[in-house]
PDB file of C-alpha atoms in Angstrom:
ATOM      1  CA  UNK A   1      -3.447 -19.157  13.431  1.00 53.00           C
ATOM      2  CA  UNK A   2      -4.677 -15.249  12.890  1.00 71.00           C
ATOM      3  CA  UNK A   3      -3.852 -13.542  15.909  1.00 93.00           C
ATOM      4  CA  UNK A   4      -7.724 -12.151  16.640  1.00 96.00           C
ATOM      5  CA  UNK A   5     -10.662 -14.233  15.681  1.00 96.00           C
ATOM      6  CA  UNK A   6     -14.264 -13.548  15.896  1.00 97.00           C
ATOM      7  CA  UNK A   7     -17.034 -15.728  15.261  1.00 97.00           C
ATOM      8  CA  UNK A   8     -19.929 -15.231  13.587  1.00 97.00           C
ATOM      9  CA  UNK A   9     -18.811 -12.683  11.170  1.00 95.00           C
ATOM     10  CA  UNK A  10     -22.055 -11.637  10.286  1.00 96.00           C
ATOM     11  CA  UNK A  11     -25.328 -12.222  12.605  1.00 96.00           C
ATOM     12  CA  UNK A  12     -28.749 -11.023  11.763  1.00 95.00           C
ATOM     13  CA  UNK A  13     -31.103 -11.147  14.881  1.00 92.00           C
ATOM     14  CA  UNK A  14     -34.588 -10.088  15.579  1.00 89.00           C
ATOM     15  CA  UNK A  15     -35.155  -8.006  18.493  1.00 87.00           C
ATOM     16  CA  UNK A  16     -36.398 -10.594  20.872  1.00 87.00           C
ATOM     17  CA  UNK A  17     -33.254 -12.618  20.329  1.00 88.00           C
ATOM     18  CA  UNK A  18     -30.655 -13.607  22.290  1.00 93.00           C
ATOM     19  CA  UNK A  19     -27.402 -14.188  20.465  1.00 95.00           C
ATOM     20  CA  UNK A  20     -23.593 -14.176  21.976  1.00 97.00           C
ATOM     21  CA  UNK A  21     -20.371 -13.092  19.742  1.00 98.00           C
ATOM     22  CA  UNK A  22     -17.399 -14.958  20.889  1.00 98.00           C
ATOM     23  CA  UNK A  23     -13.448 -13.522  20.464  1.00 98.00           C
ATOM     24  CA  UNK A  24     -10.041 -15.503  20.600  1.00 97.00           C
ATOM     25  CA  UNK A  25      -6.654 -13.913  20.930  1.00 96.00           C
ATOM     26  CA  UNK A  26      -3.731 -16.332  20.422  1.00 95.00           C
ATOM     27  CA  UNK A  27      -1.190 -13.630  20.872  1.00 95.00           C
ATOM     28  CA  UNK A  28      -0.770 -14.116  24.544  1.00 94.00           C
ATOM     29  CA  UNK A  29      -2.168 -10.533  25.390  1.00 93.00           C
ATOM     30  CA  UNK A  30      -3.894  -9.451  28.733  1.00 91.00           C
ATOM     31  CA  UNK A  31      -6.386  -7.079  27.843  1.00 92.00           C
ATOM     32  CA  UNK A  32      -9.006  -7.320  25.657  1.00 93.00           C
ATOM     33  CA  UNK A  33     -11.989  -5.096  24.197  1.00 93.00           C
ATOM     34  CA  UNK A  34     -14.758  -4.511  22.427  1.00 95.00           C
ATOM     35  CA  UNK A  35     -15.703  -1.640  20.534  1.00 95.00           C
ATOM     36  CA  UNK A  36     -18.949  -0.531  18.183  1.00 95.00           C
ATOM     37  CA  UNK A  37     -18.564   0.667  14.375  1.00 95.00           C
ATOM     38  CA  UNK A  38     -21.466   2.593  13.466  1.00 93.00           C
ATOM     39  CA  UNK A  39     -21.669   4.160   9.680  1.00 86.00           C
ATOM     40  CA  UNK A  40     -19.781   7.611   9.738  1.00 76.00           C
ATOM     41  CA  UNK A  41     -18.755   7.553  13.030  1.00 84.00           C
ATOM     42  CA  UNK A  42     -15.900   7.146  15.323  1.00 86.00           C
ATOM     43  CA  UNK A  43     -15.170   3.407  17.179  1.00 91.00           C
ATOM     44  CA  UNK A  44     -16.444   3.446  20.271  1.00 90.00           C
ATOM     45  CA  UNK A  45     -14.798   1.491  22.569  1.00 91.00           C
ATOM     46  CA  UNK A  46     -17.666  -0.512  24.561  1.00 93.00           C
ATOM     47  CA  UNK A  47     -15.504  -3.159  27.564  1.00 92.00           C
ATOM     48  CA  UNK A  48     -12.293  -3.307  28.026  1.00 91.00           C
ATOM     49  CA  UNK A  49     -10.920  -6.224  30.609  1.00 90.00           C
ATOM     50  CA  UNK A  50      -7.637  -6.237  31.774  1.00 86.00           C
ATOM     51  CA  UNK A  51      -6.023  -9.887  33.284  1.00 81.00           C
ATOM     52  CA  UNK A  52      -9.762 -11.152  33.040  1.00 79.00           C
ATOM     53  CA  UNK A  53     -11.543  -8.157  34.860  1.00 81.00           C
ATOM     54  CA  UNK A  54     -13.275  -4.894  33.397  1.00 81.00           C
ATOM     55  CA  UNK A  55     -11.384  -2.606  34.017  1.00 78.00           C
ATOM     56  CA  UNK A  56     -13.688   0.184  31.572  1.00 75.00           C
ATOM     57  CA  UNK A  57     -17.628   0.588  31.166  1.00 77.00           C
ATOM     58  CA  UNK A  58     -18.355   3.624  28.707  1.00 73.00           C
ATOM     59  CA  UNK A  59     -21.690   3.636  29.632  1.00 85.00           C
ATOM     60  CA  UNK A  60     -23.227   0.880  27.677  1.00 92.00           C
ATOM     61  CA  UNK A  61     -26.931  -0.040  27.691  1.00 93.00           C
ATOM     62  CA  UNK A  62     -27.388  -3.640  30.160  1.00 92.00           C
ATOM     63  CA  UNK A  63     -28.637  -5.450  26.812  1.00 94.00           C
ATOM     64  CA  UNK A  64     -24.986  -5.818  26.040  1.00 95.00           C
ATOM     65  CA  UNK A  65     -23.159  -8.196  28.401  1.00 94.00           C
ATOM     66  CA  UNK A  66     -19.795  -8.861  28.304  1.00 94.00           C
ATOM     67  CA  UNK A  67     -17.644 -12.090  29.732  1.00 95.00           C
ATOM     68  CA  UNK A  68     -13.799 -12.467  29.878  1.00 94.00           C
ATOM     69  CA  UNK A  69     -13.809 -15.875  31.478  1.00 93.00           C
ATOM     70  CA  UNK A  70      -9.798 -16.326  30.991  1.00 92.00           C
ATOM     71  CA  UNK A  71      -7.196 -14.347  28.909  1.00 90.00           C
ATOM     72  CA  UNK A  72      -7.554 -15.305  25.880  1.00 94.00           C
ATOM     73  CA  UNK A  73     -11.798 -15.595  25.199  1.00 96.00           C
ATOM     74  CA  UNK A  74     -14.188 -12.265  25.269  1.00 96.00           C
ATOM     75  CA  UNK A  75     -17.935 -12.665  24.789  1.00 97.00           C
ATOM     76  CA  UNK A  76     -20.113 -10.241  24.409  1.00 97.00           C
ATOM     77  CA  UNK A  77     -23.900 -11.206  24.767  1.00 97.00           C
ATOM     78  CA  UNK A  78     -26.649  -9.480  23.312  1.00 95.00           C
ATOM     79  CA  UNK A  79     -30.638  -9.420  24.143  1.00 93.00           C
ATOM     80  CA  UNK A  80     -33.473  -7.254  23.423  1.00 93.00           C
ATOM     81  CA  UNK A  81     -31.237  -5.480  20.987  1.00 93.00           C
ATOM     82  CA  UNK A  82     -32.785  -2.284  18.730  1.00 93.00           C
ATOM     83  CA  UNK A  83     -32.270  -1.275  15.172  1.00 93.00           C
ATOM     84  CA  UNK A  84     -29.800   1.165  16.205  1.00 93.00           C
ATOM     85  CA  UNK A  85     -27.595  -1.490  17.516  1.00 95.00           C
ATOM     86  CA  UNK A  86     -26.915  -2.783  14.248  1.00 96.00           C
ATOM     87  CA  UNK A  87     -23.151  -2.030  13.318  1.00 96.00           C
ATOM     88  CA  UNK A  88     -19.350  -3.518  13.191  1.00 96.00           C
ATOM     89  CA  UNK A  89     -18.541  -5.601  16.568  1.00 97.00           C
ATOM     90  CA  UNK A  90     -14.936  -5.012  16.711  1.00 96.00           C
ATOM     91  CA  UNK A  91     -12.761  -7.115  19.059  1.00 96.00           C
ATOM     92  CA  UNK A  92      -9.198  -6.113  20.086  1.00 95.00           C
ATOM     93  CA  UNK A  93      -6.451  -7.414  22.495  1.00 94.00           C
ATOM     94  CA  UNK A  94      -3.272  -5.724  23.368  1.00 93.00           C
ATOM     95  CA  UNK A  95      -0.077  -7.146  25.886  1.00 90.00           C
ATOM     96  CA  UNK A  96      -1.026  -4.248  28.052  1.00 83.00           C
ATOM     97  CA  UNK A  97      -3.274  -1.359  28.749  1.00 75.00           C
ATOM     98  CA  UNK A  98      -0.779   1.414  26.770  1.00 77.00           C
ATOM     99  CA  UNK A  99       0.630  -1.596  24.003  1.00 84.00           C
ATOM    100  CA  UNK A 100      -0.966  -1.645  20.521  1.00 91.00           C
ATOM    101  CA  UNK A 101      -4.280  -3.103  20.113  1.00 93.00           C
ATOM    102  CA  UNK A 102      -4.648  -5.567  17.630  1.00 95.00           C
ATOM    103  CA  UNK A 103      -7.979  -6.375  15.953  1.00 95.00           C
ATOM    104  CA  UNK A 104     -10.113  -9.061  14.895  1.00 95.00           C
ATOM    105  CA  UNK A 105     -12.018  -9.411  11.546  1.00 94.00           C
ATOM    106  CA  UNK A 106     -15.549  -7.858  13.299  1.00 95.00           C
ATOM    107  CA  UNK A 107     -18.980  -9.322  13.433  1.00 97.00           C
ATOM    108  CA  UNK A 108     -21.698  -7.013  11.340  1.00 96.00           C
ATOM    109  CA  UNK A 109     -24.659  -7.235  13.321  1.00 96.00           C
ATOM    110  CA  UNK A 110     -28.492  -6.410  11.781  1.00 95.00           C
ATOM    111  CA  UNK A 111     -30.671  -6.026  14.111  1.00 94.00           C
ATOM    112  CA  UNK A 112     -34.442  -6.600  12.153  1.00 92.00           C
TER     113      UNK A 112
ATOM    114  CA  UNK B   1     -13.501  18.916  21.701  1.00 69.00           C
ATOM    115  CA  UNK B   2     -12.187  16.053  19.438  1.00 81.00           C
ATOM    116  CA  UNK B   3      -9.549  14.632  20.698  1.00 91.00           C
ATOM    117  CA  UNK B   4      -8.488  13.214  16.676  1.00 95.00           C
ATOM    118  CA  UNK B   5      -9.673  14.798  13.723  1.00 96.00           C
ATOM    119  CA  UNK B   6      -9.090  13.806  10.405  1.00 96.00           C
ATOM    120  CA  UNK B   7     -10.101  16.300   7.927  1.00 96.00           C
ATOM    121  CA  UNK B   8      -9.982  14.032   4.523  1.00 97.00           C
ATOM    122  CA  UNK B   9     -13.496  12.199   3.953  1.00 94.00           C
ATOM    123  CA  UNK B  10     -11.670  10.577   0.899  1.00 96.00           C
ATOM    124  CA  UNK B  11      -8.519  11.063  -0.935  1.00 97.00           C
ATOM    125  CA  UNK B  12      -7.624   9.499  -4.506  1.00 97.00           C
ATOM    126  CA  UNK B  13      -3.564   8.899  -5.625  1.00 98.00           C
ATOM    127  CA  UNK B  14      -2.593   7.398  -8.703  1.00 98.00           C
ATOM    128  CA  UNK B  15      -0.823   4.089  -8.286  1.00 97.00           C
ATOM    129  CA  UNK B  16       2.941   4.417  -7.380  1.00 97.00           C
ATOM    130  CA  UNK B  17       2.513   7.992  -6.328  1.00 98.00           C
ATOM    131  CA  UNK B  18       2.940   9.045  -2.290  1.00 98.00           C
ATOM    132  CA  UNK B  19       0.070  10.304  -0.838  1.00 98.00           C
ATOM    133  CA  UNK B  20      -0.436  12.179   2.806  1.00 98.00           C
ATOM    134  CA  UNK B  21      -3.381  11.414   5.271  1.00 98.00           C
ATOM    135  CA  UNK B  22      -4.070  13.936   7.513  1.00 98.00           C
ATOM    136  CA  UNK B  23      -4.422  14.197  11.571  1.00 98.00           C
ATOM    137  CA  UNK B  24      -4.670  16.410  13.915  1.00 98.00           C
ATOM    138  CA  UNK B  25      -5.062  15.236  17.934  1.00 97.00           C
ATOM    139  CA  UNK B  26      -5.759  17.267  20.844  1.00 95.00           C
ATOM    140  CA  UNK B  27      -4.301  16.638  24.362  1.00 92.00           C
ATOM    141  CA  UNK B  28      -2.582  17.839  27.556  1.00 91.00           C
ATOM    142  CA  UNK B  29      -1.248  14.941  28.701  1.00 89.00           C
ATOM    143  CA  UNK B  30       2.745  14.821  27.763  1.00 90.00           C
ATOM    144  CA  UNK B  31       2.702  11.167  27.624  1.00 89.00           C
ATOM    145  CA  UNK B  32       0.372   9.333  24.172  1.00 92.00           C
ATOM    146  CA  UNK B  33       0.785   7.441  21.360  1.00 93.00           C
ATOM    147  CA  UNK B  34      -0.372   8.022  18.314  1.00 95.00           C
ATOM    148  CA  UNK B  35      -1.491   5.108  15.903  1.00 96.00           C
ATOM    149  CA  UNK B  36      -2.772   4.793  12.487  1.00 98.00           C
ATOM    150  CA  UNK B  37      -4.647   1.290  11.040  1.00 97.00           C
ATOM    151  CA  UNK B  38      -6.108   0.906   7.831  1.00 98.00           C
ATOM    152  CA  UNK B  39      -9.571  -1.004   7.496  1.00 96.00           C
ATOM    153  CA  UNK B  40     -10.256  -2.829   4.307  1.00 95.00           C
ATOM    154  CA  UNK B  41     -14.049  -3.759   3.574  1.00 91.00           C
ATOM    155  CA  UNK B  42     -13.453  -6.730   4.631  1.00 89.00           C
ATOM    156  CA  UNK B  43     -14.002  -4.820   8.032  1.00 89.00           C
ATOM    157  CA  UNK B  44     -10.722  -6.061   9.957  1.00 90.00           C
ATOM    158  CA  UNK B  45      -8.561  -3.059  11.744  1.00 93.00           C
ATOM    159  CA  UNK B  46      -4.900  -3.477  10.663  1.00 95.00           C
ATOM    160  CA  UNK B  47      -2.115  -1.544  13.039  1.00 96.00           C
ATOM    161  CA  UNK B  48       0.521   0.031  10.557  1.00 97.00           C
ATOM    162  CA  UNK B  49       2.177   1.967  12.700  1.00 97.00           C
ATOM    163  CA  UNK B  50       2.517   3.765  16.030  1.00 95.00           C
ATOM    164  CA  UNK B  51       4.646   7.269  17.425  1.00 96.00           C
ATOM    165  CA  UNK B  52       5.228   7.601  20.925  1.00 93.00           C
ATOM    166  CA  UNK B  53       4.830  11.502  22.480  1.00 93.00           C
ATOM    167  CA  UNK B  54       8.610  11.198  23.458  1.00 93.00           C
ATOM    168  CA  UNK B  55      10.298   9.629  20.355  1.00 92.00           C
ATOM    169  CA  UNK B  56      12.683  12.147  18.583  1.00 89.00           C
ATOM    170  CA  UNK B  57      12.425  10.446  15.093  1.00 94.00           C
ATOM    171  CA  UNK B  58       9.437   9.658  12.865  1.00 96.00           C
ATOM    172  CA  UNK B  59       7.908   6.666  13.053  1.00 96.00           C
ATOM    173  CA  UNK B  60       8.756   4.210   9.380  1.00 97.00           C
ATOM    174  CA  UNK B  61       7.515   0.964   8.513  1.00 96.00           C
ATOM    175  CA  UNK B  62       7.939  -0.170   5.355  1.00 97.00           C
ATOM    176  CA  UNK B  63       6.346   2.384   3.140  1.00 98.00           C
ATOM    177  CA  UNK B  64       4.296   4.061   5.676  1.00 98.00           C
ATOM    178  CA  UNK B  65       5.743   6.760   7.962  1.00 98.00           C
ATOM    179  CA  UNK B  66       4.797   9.305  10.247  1.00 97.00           C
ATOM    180  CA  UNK B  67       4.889  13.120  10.067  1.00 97.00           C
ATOM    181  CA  UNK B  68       4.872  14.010  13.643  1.00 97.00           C
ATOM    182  CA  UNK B  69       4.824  17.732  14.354  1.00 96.00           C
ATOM    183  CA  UNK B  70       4.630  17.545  17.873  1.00 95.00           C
ATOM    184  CA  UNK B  71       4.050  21.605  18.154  1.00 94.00           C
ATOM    185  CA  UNK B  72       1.476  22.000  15.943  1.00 96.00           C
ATOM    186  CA  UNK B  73      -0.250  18.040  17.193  1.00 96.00           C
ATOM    187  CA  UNK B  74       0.038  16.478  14.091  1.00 97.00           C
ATOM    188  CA  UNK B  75       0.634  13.491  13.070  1.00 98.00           C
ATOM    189  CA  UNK B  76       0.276  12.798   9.281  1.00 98.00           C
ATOM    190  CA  UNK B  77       0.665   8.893   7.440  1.00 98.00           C
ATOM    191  CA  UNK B  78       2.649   9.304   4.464  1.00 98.00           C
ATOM    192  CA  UNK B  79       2.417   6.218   1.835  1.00 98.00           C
ATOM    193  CA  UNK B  80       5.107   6.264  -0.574  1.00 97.00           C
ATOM    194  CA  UNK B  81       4.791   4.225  -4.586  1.00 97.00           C
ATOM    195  CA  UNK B  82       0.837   3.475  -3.505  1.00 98.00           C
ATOM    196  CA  UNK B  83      -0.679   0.048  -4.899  1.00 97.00           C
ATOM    197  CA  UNK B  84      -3.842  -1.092  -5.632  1.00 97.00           C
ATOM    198  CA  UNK B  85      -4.243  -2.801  -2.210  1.00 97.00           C
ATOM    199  CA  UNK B  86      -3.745   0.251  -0.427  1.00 98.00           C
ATOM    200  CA  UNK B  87      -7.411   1.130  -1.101  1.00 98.00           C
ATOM    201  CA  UNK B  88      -9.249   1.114   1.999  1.00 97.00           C
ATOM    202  CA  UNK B  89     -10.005   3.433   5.049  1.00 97.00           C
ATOM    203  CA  UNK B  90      -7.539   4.337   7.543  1.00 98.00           C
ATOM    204  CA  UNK B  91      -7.710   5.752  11.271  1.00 97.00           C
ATOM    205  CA  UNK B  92      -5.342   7.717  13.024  1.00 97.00           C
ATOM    206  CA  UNK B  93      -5.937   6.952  17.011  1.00 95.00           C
ATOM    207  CA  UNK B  94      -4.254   8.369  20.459  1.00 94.00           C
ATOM    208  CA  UNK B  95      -3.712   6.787  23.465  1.00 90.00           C
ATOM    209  CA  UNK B  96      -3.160   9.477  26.691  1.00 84.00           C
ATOM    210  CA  UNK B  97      -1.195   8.290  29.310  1.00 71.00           C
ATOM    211  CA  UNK B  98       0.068   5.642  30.934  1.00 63.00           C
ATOM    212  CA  UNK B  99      -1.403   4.402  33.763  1.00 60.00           C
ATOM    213  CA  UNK B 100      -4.862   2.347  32.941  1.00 59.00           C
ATOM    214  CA  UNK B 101      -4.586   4.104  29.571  1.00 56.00           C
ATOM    215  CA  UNK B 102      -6.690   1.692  28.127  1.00 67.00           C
ATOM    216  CA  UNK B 103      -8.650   3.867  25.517  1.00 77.00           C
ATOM    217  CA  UNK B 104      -7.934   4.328  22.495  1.00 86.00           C
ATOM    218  CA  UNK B 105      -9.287   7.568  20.600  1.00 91.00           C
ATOM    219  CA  UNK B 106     -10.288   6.925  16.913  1.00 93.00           C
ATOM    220  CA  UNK B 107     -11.129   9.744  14.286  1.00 95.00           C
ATOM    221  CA  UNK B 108     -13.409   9.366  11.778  1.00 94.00           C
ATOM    222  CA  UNK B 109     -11.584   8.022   9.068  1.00 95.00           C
ATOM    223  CA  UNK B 110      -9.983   9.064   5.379  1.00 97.00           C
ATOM    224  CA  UNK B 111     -11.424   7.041   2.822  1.00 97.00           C
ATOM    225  CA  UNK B 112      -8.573   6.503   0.355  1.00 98.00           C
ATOM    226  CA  UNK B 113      -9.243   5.196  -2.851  1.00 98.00           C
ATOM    227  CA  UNK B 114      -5.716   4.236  -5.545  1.00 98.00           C
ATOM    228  CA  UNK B 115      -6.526   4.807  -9.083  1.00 97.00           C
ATOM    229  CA  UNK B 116      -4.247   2.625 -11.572  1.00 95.00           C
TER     230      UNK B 116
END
């Protein structure tokens, strides 16, 4: 079993939607995260939740909407998204705040 | 300020050659680590390799190791006899800290491209 999965890997949504992307970790970690890809620049790192509670907001717009309901699933749900939203949905998890993050395939998300 | 910059938009090497990604990072805090991952188009992030602020050697794994200057912050991925698959982007990334040190910062990426 891949250590990080993500599901869908690509999503195309209108902006009226209301759509969820979903992250496993089988590698027994206690933090997870999401960050944003964007075309030519840095990750941003969006949530991070640490034993099942976020721990880090970076100032995210309310139509994202994160969930950590146990240690091993993330959500992040999305409504009213814009254009500008569209981009690589990264999903990480690490053993511990400082331990190396390990990443999931992404979701690429179009936002029409 | 940035706290990583990579410098190299893309970088070619011929297959089997070495080749040297650069990064600088910028911090106070005595206590990071320093990562580099390499992202194929498929999109996924791969870790290859990380380099605590208090580890006396360079980090090695495999064919990638670390060039870590600590006094001039750098910390440069060297891939020795490149292959085909090595195509892809990579990102260096520091962590400060230690306690809730949680964020990881990512530069913008080197583009490297192996020619056979």
């Amino acid at each position: 079993e891949t250590g990080v999965t993500q599901t869908p890997r690509h999503l195309v949504m209108g902006m009226t939607n209301k759509k969820s992307l979903k992250c496993e970790q089988h590698l027994g970690h206690n933090a997870m995260y999401w960050y944003k890809q964007s075309a030519k620049k840095p990750l941003e790192l969006m949530f991070v939740y640490s034993l099942e509670e976020r721990v880090e907001n970076n100032s995210v717009p309310s139509r994202f909407s994160p969930e950590c309901p146990n240690s091993s699933h993330l959500f992040l749900h999305l409504h009213t998204l814009q254009p500008e939203d569209s981009a690589l949905y990264l999903c990480a998890s690490s053993r511990d705040g400082r331990e190396t993050q390990y990443f999931g395939p992404g979701t690429r998300l179009l936002v029409l | 300020a940035q706290k990583i910059t990579q410098t190299q938009p893309g970088m070619f090497v011929q297959e089997k050659e070495a080749v040297t990604l650069d990064c600088t990072y910028d911090t106070s805090d005595p206590s990071y680590g320093l990562f580099w991952y390499k992202q194929p188009s498929s999109g996924e992030m791969i870790f290859l390799i990380y380099q605590g602020s208090y580890d006396q050697q360079n980090a090695t794994e495999g064919r990638y190791s670390l060039n870590f200057q600590k006094a001039r912050k750098s910390a440069n991925l060297v891939i020795s006899a490149s292959q085909l698959g090595d195509s892809a982007m990579y990102f260096c990334a520091m962590r400060e800290g230690w306690v809730g040190a949680n964020n990881l910062f990512f530069g913008t990426g080197t583009r490297l491209t192996v020619i056979p």
